[in-house]
Tab-separated table of C-alpha atoms and ligand atoms in Angstrom:
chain	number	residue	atom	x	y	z
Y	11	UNK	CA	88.638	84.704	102.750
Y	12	UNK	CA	85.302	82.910	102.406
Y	13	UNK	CA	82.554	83.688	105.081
Y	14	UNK	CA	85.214	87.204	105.611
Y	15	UNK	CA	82.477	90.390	105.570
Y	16	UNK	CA	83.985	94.008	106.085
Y	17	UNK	CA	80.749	95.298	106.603
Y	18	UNK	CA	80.341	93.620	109.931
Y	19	UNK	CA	83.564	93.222	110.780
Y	20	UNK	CA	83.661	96.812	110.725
Y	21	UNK	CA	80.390	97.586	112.838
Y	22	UNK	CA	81.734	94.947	115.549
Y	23	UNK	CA	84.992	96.363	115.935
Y	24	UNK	CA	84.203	99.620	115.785
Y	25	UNK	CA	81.672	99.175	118.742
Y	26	UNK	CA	84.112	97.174	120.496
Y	27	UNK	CA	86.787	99.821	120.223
Y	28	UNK	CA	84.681	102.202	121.411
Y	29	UNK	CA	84.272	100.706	124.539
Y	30	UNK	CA	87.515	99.500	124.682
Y	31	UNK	CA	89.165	103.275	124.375
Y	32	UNK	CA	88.321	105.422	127.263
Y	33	UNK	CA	90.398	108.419	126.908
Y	34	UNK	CA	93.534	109.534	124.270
Y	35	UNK	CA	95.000	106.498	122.032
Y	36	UNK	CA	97.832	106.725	120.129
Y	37	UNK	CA	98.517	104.824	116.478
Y	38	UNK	CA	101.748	104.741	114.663
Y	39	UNK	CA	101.048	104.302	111.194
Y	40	UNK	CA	104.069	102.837	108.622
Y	41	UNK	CA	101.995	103.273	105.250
Y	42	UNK	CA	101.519	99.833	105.051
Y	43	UNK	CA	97.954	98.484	105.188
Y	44	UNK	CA	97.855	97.041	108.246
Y	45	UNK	CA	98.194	100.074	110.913
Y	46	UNK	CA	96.435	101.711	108.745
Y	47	UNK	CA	93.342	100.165	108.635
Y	48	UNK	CA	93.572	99.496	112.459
Y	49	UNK	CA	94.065	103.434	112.914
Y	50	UNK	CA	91.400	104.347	110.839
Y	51	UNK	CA	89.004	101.965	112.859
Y	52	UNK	CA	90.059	103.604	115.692
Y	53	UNK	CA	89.256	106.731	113.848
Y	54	UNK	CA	85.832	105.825	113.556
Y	55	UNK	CA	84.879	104.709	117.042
Y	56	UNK	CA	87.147	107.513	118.942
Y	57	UNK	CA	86.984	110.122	117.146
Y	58	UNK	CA	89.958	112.886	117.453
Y	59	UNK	CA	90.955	111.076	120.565
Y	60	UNK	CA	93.182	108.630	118.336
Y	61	UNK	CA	96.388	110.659	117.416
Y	62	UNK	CA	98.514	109.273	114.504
Y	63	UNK	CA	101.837	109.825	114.674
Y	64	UNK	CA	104.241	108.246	111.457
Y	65	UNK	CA	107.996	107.281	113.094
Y	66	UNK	CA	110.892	108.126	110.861
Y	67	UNK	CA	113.018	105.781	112.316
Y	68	UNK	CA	115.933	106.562	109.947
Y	69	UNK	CA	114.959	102.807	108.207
Y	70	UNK	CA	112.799	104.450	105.872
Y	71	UNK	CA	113.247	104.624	102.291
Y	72	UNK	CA	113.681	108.129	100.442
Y	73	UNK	CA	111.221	110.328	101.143
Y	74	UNK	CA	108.509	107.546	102.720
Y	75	UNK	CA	107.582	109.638	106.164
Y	76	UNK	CA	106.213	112.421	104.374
Y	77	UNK	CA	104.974	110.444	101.395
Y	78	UNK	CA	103.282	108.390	104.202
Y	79	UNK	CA	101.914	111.835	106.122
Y	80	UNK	CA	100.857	113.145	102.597
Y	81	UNK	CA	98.774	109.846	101.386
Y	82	UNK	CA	97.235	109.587	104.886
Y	83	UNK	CA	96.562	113.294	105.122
Y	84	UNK	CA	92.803	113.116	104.320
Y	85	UNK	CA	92.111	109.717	106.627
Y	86	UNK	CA	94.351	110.124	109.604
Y	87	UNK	CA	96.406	113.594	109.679
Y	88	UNK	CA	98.987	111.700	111.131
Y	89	UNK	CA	102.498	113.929	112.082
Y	90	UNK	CA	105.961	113.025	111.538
Y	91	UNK	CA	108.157	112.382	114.014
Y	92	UNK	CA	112.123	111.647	113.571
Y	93	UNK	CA	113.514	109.194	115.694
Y	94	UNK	CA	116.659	108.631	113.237
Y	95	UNK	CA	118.934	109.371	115.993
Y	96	UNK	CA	117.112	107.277	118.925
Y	97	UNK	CA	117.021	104.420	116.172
Y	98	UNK	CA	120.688	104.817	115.307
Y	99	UNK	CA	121.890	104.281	118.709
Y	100	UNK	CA	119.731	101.766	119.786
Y	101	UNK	CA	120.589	98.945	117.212
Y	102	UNK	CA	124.684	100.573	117.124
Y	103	UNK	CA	127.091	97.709	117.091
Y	104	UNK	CA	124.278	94.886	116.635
Y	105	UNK	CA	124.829	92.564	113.839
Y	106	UNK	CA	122.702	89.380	113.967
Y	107	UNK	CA	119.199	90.099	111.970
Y	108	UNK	CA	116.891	88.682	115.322
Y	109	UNK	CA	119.514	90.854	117.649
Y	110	UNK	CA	118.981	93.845	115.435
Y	111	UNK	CA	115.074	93.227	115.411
Y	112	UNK	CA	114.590	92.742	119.281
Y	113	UNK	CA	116.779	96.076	119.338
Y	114	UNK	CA	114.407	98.040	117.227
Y	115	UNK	CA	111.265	96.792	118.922
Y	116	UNK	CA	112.690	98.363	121.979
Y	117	UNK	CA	113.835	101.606	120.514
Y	118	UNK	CA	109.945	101.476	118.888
Y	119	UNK	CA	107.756	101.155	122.236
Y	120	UNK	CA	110.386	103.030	124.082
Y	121	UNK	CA	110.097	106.104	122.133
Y	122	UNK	CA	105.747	105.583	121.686
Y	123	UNK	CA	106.076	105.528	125.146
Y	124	UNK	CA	107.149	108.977	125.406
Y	125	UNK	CA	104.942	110.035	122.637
Y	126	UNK	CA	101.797	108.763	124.236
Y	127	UNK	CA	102.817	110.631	127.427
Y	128	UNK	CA	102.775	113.680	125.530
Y	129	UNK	CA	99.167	113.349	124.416
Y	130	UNK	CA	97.784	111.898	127.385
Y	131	UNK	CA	96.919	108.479	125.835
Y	132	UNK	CA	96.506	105.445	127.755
Y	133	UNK	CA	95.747	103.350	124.694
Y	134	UNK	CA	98.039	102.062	121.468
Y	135	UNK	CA	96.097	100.970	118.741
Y	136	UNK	CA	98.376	98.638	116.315
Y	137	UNK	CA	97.775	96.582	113.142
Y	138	UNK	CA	98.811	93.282	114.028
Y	139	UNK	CA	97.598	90.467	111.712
Y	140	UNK	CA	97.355	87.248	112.631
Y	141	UNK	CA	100.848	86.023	110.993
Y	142	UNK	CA	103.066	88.627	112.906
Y	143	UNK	CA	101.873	86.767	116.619
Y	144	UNK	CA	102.389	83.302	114.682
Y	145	UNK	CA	105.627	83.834	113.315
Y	146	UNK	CA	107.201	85.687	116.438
Y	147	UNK	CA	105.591	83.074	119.068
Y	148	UNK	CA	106.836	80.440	116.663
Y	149	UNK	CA	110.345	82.199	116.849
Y	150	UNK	CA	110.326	82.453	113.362
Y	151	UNK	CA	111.439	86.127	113.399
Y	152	UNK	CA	110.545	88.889	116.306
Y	153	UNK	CA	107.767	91.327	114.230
Y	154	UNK	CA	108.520	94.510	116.122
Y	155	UNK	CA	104.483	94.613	116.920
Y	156	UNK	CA	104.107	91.760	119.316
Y	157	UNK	CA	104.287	92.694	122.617
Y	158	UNK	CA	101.398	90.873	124.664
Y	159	UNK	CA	101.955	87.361	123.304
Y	160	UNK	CA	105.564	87.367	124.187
Y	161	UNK	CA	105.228	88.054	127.746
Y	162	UNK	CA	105.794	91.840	127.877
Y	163	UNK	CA	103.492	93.671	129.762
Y	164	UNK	CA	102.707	96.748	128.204
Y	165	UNK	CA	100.495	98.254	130.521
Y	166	UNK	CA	103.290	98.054	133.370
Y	167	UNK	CA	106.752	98.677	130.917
Y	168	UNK	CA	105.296	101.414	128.635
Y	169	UNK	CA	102.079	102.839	130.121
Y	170	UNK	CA	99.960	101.797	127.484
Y	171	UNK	CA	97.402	98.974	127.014
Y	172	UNK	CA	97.570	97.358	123.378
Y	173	UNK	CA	94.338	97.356	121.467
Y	174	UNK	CA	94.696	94.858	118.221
Y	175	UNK	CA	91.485	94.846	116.311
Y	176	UNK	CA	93.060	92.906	113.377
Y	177	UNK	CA	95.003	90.253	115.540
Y	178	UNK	CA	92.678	87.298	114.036
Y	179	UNK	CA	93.029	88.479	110.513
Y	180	UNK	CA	95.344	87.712	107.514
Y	181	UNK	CA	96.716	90.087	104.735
Y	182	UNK	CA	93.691	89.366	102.069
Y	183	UNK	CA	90.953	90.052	104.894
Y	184	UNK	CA	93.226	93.368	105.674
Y	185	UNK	CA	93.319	94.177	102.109
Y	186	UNK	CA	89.627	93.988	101.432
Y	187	UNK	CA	89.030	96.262	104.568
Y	188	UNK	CA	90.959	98.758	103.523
Y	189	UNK	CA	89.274	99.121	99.992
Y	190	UNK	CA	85.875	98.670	102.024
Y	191	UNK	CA	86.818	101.253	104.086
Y	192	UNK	CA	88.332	103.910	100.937
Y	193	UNK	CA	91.947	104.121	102.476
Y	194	UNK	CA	94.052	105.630	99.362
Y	195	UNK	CA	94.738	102.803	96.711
Y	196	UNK	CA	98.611	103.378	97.123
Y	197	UNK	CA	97.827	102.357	101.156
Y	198	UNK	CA	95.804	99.082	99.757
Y	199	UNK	CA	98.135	97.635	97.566
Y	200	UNK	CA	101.697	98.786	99.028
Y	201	UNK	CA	104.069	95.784	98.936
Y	202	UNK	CA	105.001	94.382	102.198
Y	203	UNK	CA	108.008	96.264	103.777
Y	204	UNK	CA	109.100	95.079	107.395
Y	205	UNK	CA	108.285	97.007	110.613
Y	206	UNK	CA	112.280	97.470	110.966
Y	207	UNK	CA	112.654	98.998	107.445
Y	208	UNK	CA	116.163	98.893	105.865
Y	209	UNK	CA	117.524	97.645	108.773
Y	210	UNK	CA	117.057	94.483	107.901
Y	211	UNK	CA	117.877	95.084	104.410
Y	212	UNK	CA	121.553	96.012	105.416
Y	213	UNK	CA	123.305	92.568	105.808
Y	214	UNK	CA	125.229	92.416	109.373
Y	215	UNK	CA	125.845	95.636	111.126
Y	216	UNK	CA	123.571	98.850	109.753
Y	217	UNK	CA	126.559	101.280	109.348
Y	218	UNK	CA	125.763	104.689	107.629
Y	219	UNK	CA	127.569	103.941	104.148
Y	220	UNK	CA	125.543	100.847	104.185
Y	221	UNK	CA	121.933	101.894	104.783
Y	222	UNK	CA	122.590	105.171	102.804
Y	223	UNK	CA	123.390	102.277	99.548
Y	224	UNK	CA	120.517	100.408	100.889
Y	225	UNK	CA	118.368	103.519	100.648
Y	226	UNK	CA	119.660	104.989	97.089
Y	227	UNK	CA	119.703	100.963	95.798
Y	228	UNK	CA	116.185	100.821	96.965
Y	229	UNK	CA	114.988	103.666	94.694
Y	230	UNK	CA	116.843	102.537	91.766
Y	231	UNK	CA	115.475	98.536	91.957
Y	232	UNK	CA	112.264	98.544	93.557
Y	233	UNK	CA	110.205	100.684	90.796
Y	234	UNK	CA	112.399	98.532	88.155
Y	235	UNK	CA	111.485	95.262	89.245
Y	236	UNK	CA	108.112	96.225	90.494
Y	237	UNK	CA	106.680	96.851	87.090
Y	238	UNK	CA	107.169	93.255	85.936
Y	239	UNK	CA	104.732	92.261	88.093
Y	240	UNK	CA	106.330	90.189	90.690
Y	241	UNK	CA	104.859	90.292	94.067
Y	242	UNK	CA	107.538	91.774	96.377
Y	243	UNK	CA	110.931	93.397	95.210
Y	244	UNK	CA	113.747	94.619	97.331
Y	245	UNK	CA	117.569	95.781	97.539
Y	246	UNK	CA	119.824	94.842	99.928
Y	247	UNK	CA	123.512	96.370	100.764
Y	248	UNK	CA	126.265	94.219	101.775
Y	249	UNK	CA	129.809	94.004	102.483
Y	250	UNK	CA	131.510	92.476	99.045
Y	251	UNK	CA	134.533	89.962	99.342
Y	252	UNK	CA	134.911	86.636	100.159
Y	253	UNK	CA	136.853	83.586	99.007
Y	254	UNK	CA	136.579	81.368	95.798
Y	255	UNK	CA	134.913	77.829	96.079
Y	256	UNK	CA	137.124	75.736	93.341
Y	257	UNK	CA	135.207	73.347	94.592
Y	258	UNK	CA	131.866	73.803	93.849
Y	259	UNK	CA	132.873	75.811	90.572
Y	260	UNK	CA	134.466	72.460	89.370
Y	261	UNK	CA	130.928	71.148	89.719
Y	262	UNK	CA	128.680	73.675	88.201
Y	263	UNK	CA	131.700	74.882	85.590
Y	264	UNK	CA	131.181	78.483	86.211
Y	265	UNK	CA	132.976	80.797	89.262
Y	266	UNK	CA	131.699	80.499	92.733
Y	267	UNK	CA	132.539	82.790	95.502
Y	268	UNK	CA	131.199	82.437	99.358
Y	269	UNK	CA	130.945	85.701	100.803
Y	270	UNK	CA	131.877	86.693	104.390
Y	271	UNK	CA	128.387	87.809	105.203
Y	272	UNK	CA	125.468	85.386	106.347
Y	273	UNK	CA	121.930	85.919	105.437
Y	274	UNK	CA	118.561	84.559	106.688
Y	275	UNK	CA	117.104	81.328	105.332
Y	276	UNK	CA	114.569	78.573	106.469
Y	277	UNK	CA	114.489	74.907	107.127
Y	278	UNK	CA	111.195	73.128	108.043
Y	279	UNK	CA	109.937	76.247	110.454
Y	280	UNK	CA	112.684	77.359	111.513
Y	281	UNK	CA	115.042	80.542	110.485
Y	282	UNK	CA	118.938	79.492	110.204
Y	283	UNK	CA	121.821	81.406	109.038
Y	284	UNK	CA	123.297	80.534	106.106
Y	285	UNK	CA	125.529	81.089	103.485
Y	286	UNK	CA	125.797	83.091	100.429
Y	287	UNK	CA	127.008	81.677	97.236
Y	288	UNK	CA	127.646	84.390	94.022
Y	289	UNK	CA	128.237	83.194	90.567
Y	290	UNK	CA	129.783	84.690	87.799
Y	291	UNK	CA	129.687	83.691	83.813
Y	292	UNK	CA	126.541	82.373	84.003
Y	293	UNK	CA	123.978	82.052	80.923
Y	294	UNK	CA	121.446	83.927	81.894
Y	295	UNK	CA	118.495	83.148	82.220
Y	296	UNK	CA	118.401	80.056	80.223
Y	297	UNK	CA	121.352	78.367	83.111
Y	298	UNK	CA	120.091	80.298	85.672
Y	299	UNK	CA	117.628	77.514	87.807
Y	300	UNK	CA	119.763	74.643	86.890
Y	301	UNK	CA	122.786	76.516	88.018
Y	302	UNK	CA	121.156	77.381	91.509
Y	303	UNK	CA	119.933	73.793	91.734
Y	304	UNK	CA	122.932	71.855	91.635
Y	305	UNK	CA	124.770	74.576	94.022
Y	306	UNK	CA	121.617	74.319	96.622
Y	307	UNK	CA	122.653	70.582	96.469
Y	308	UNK	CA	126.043	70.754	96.681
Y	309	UNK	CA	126.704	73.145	99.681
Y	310	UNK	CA	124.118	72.750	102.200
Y	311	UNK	CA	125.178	75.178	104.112
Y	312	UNK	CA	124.341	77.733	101.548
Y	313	UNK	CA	120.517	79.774	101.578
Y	314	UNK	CA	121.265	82.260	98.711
Y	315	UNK	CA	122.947	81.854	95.099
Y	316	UNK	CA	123.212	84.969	94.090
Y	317	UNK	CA	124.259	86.155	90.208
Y	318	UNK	CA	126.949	88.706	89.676
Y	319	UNK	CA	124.965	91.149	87.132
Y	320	UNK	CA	127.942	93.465	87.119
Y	321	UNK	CA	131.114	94.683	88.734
Y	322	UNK	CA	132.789	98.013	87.820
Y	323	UNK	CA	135.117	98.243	91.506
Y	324	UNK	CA	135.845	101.198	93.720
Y	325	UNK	CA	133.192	100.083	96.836
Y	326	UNK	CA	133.360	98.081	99.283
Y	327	UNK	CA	129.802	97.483	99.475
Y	328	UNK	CA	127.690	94.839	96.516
Y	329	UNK	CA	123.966	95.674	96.166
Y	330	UNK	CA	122.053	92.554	95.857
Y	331	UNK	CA	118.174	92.878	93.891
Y	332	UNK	CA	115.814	90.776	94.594
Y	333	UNK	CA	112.313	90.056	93.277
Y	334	UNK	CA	109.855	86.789	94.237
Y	335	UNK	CA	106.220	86.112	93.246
Y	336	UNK	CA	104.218	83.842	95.790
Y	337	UNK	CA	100.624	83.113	96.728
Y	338	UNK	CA	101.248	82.734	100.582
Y	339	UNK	CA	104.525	84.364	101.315
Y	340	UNK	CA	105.409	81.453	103.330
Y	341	UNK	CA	106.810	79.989	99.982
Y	342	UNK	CA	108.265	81.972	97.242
Y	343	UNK	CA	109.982	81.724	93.619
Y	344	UNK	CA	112.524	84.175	92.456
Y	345	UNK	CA	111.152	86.122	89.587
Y	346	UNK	CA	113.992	86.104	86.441
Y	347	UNK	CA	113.928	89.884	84.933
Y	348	UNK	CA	114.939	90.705	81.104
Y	349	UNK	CA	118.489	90.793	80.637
Y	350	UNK	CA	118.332	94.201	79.775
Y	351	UNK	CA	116.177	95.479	82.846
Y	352	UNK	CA	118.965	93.849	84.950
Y	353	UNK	CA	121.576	96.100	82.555
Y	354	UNK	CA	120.044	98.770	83.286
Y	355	UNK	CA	119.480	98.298	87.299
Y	356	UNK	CA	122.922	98.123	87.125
Y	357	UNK	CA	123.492	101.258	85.284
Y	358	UNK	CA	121.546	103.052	88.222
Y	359	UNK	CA	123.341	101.591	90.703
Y	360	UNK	CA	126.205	102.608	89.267
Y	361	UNK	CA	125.063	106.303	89.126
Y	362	UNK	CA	123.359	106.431	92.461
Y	363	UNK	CA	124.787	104.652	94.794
Y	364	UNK	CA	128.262	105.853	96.335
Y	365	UNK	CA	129.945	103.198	97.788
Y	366	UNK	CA	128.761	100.022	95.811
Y	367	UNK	CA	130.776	98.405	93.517
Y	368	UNK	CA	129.020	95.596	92.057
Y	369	UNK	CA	125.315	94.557	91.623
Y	370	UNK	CA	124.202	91.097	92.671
Y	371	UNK	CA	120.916	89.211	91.489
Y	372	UNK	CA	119.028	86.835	93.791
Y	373	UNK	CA	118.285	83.564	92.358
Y	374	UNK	CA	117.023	81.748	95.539
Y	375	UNK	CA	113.538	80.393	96.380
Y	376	UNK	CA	111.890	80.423	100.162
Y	377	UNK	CA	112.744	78.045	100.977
Y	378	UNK	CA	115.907	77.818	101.286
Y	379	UNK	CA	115.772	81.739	101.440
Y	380	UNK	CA	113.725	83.740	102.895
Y	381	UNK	CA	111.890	86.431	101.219
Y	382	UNK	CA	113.949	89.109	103.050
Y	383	UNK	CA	117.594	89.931	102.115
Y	384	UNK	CA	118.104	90.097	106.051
D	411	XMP	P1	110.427	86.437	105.055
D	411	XMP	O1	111.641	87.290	104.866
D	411	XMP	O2	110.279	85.965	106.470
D	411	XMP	O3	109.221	87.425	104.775
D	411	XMP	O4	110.341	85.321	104.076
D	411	XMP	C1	107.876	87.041	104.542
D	411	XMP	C2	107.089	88.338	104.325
D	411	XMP	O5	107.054	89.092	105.537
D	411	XMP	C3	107.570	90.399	105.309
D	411	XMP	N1	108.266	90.826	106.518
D	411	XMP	C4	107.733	91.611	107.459
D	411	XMP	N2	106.527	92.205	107.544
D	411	XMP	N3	107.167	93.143	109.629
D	411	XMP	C5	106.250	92.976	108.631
D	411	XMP	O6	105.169	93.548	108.735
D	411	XMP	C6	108.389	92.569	109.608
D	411	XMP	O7	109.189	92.738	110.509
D	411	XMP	C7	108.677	91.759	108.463
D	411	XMP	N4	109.770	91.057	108.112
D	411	XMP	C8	109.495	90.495	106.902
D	411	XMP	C9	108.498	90.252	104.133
D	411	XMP	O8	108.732	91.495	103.502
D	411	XMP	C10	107.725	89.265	103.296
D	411	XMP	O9	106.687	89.902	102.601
């Protein structure tokens, strides 16, 4: 951050983009801080030429697009689009989380594509940070905002040339932008949420019973979890089930169950598929990290212990909560709510989300996990 001044940075880029931008430009702003503060650069050296458009690509949570619209009203006047359907079909029948990602980054350009023919605009502005090119050249995970440094030609596929005034920057430079620049404090601080929404969030294939749980769990756990002060917190929907592991319960003396479904973890750099343990009878919190610790070591192939906070039947489909706190985001440690805030997660879940039957905690650091539920 040191040696980091907004005031330049600001004066350069803006200068830069004003050259840069010769005619319309388009920006697609998420609410997060990133395309936000590259939009409202763009703002500021173009003028009205820069049109904002927010996607509801159906991977939204409740209500976000026109939250989004309304907090950005003053700044950026950006207008709501729905995609849902475009979205829907393009990632139909996809199951693997990098499969599902390449997918949506298709369905994304494809449809600003059309939108930037409709205003004329030769130009998309985008907010991507230095991490998104690392991780997706690194094939870490495919950010849905890296076009250029993958070998796609923009210019030639889509009609648009990418301008990325915030490709050298990280999330803390970002951050102090935005407050230098006055974006809305909601815009500053949001926690991270992923370019592909709650796509990712719905474990294997994104069917409609599963993102609509994914969606109403979201609602119920994120302001819940969020107010303990962890740094990111999230709900997944998955497909419940699985086997017992005997095995491993003999070991740790409480009930194990593998589930069907994979989820995303690291080794070293790399992303792997791994899979997911759930325990039951556990003494939380007290047991909780030892528990985790001596499964981790005694089934490799596993990436997520998750707890079993409560089952009450008749769905098919578990919600899993999760909640980290982290420095760097590249290493994370699962935050361990109250008892009773987990009791009463639960309770919502119960009440607001058709479909689930049972409401899973994540105990897992990154690594072996990933921040993600993907
Ligand atoms: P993982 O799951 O890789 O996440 O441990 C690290 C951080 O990155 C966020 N994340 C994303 N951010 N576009 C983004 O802008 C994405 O596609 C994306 N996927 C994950 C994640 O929420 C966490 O903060």
């Amino acid at each position: 951050m040191r040696g980091f001044d907004p005031l330049s940075f600001e004066a350069e880029v803006v200068g830069r983009l004003r050259s840069e931008i010769r005619g319309e430009a388009l920006a697609a702003v998420s609410g997060g801080v990133d395309s936000a503060v590259a939009a409202v650069l763009a703002r500021r050296a173009v003028g009205d030429r820069l049109h904002a458009v927010v996607l509801d690509t159906g991977f939204l949570r409740e209500g976000e697009a026109a939250e989004v619209a309304r907090e950005l009203g003053g700044v950026l006047d950006p207008q709501v689009v729905d995609l849902s359907a475009e979205f829907s079909a393009a990632v139909s029948g996809l199951s693997d989380p990098e499969e599902k990602r390449v997918a949506f980054r298709e369905a994304f350009y494809s449809a600003l594509a059309g939108l930037a023919g409709e205003v004329g605009a030769r130009w998309l502005v985008q907010g991507t940070i230095a991490p998104d090119v690392i991780e997706t050249v690194g094939g870490i995970k495919t950010q849905h905002n890296v076009l250029e440094q993958v070998g796609i030609r923009s210019l030639e596929r889509y009609g648009f040339s990418v301008v990325e005034p915030l490709r050298d920057l990280y999330k803390d430079q970002v951050r102090e932008l935005a407050r230098h620049l006055g974006l809305p404090r909601a815009v500053v601080e949001r926690q991270p949420f992923p370019g592909p929404g709650l796509l990712v969030r719905c474990l294997g294939e994104c069917t409609p019973d599963k993102l609509g749980a994914a969606r109403a769990a979201s609602g119920v756990v994120e302001p819940a979890l969020l107010a303990l002060g962890c740094s990111q917190t999230l709900a997944a929907a998955l497909e419940d089930g699985g086997r017992e592991r005997p095995d491993l319960a003999r070991e740790v003396g409480v009930e194990v169950r593998e589930l069907d479904a994979r989820a995303t973890g690291v080794k070293g750099d790399q992303r792997r598929l791994g899979k997911i343990l759930v325990v039951s009878g556990v003494d939380y919190p007290d047991a909780a990290a030892p528990v985790r610790g001596e499964l981790l070591a005694a089934e490799p192939g596993a990436v997520r212990v998750l707890m079993e906070v409560d089952r009450w039947g008749g769905g098919r489909l578990a919600v899993a909560a999760r909640a980290v706190s982290t420095e760097d985001f590249m290493t994370a440690e699962a935050c361990l709510p109250p008892p009773g805030v987990l009791g009463e997660i639960a309770e919502g879940i119960r009440r607001r989300v058709p479909g689930a039957g049972a409401l899973y905690y994540d105990l897992t650091p990154k690594p072996p996990a990933t921040i993600e539920f993907e």
